[in-house]
Structures are given as structure tokens and as C-alpha cells.
XYZ file of N, CA and C in Angstrom:
249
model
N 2.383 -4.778 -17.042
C 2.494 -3.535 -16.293
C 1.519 -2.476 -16.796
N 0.710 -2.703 -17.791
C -0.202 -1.652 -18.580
C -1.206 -1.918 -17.654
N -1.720 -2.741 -17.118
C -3.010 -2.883 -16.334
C -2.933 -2.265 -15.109
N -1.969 -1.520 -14.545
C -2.032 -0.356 -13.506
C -2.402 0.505 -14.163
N -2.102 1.623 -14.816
C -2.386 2.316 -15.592
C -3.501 2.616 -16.049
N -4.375 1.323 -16.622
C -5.544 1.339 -17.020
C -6.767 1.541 -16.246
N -5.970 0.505 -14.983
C -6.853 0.694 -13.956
C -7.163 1.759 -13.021
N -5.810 2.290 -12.743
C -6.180 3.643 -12.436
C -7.134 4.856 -12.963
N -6.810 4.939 -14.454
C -7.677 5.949 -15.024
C -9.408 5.416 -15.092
N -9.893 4.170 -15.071
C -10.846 3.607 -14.799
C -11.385 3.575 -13.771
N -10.799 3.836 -12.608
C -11.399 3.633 -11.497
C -11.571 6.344 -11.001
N -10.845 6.614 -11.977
C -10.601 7.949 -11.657
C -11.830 8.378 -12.767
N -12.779 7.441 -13.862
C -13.490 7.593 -14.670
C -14.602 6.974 -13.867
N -14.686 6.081 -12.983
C -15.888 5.830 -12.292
C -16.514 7.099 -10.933
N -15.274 7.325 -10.744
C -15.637 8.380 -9.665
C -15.515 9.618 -10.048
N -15.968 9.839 -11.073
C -15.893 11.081 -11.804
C -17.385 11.273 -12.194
N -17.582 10.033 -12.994
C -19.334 9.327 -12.799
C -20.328 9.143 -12.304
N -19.908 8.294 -11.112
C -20.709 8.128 -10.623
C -20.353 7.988 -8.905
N -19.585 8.968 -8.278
C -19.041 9.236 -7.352
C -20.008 10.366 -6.290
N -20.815 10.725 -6.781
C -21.856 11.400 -6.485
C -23.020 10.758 -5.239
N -22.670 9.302 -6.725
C -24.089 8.564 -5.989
C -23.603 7.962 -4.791
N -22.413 7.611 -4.857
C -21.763 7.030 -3.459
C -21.270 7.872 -2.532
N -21.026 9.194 -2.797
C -21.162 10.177 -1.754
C -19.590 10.372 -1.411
N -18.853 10.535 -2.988
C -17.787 11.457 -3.303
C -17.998 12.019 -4.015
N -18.172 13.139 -2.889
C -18.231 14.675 -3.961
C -17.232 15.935 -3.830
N -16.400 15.104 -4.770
C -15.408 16.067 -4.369
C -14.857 17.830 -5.524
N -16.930 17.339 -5.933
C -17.046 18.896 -6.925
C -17.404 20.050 -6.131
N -17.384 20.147 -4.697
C -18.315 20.570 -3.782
C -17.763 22.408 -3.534
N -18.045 22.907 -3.054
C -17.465 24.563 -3.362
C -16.531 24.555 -2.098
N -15.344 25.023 -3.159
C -14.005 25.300 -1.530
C -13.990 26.444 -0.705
N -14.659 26.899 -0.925
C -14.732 28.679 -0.323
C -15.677 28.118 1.274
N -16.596 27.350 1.353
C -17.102 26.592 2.320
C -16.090 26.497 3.580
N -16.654 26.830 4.517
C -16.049 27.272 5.744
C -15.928 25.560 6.632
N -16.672 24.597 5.884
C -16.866 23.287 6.495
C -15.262 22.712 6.851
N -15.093 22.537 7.684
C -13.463 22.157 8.264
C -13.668 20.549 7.829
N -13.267 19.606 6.429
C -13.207 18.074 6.311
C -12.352 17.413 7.043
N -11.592 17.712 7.683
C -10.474 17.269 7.997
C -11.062 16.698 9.754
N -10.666 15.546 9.878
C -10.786 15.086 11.097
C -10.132 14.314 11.850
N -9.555 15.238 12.969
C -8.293 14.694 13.777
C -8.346 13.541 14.556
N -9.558 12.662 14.923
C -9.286 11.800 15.250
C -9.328 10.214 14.211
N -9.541 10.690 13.080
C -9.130 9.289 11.927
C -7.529 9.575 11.816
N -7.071 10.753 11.594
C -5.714 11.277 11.738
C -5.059 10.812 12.693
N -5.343 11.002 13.957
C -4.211 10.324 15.299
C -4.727 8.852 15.039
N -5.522 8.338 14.291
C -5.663 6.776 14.539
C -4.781 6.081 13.247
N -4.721 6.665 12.181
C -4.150 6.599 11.452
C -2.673 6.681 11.653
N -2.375 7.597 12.329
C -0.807 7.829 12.580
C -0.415 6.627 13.600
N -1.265 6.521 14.102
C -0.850 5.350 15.182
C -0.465 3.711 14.524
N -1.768 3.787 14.020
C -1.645 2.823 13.124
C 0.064 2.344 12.419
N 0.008 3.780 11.570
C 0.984 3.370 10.907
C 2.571 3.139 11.607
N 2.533 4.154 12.681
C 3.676 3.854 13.597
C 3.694 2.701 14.346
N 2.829 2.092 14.370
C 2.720 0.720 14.729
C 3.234 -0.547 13.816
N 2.811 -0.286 12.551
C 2.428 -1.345 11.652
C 3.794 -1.436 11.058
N 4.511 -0.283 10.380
C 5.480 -0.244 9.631
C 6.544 -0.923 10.463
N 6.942 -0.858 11.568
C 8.403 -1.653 12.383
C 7.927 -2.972 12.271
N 6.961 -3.677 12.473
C 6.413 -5.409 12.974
C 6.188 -5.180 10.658
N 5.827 -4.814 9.836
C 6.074 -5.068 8.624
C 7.447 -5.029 8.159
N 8.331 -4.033 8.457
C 9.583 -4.149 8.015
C 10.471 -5.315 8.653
N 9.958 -5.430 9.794
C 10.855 -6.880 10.416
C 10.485 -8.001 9.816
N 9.313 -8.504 9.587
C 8.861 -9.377 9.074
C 9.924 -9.476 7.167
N 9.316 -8.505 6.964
C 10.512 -8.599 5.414
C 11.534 -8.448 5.610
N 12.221 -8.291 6.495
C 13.485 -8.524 6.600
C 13.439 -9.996 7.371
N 13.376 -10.907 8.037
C 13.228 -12.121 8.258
C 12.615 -13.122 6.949
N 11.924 -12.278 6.157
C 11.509 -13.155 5.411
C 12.926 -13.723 4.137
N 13.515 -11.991 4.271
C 14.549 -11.723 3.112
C 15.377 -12.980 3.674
N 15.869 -12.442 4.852
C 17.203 -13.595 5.426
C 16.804 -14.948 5.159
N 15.748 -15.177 4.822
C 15.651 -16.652 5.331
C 15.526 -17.109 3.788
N 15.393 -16.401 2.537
C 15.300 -16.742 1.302
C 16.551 -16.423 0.752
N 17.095 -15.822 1.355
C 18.881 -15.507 0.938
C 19.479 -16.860 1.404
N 19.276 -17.530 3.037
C 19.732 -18.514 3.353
C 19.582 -20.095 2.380
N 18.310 -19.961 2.084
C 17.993 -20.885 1.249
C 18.864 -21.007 -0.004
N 18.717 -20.101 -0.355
C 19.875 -19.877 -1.984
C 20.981 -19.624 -1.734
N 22.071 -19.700 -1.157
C 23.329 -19.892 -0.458
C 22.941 -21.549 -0.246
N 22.597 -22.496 0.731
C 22.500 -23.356 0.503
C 22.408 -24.379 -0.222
N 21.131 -23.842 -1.293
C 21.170 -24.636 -2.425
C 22.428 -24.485 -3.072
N 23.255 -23.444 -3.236
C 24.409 -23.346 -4.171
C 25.471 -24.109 -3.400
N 25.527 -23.825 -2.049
C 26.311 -24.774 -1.964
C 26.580 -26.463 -1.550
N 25.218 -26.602 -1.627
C 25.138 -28.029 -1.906
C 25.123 -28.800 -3.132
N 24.970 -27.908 -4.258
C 25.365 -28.322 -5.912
C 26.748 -27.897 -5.953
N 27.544 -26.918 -5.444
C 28.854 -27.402 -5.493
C 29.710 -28.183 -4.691
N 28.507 -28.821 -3.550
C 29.631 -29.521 -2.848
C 29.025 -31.676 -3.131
N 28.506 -31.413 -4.070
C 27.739 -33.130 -4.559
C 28.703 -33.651 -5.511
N 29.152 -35.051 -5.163
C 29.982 -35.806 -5.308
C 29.885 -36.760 -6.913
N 30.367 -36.744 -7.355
C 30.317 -37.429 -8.888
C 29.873 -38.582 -8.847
């Protein structure tokens, strides 16, 4: 579990670095009247996710049932095997 951790601050030490050259610059002056924010990655994004999250949560929940079923089974076929 230490290698999240690590990796995070490593990857927050690369773009601190050399984030410039790849064109995060997020040292840039806030007083700048430049509006970053852009509403149509935003409505695509939202869509996205209102899309994605119901067909992902069903899926793990089908996946759950069907690995719960399995282990109920197995148990009760080791308690129901004959000497």
C-alpha cells in the first residue's frame, strides 16, 4: 500500500519539473481575466458520467451476485458430500 503514496508524490514532483515542457502550467498568474474553464468538455463529461456509472454499477452488482452464488454453492456442496 506504500506504492500509492509514493507514486503520487512522484508523479506531483514530475509536474512540478517538468510540467512546463508539456504544457502544465499551472504557475500561470490568477488575476488573468482568461476564463479556463470549458463548458463543453463539462456537459460531455457529465454525460459521460451519467451514462457510465448505472451500466458500471449494474455490472458489479451482477458480478457480486454471481460470486456470492458460487460460494454458497461450493459450501453447500462440501456439506452436502457423502462419506
Amino acid at each position: 500500500m506504500i506504492i500509492y503514496p509514493i507514486g503520487f508524490l512522484l508523479t506531483l514532483t514530475f509536474f512540478k519539473y517538468f510540467g512546463k515542457r508539456i504544457g502544465f502550467d499551472y504557475d500561470r498568474d490568477v488575476n488573468d481575466n482568461d476564463w479556463y474553464d470549458d463548458y463543453n468538455s463539462n456537459a460531455e463529461a457529465y454525460l459521460v458520467f451519467s451514462v457510465v456509472w448505472p451500466m458500471t454499477m449494474t455490472l458489479l452488482t451482477l458480478i457480486g451476485i454471481w460470486a456470492l452464488l458460487r460460494v454458497l454453492v461450493d459450501l453447500y456442496l462440501d456439506k452436502t458430500k457423502f462419506p
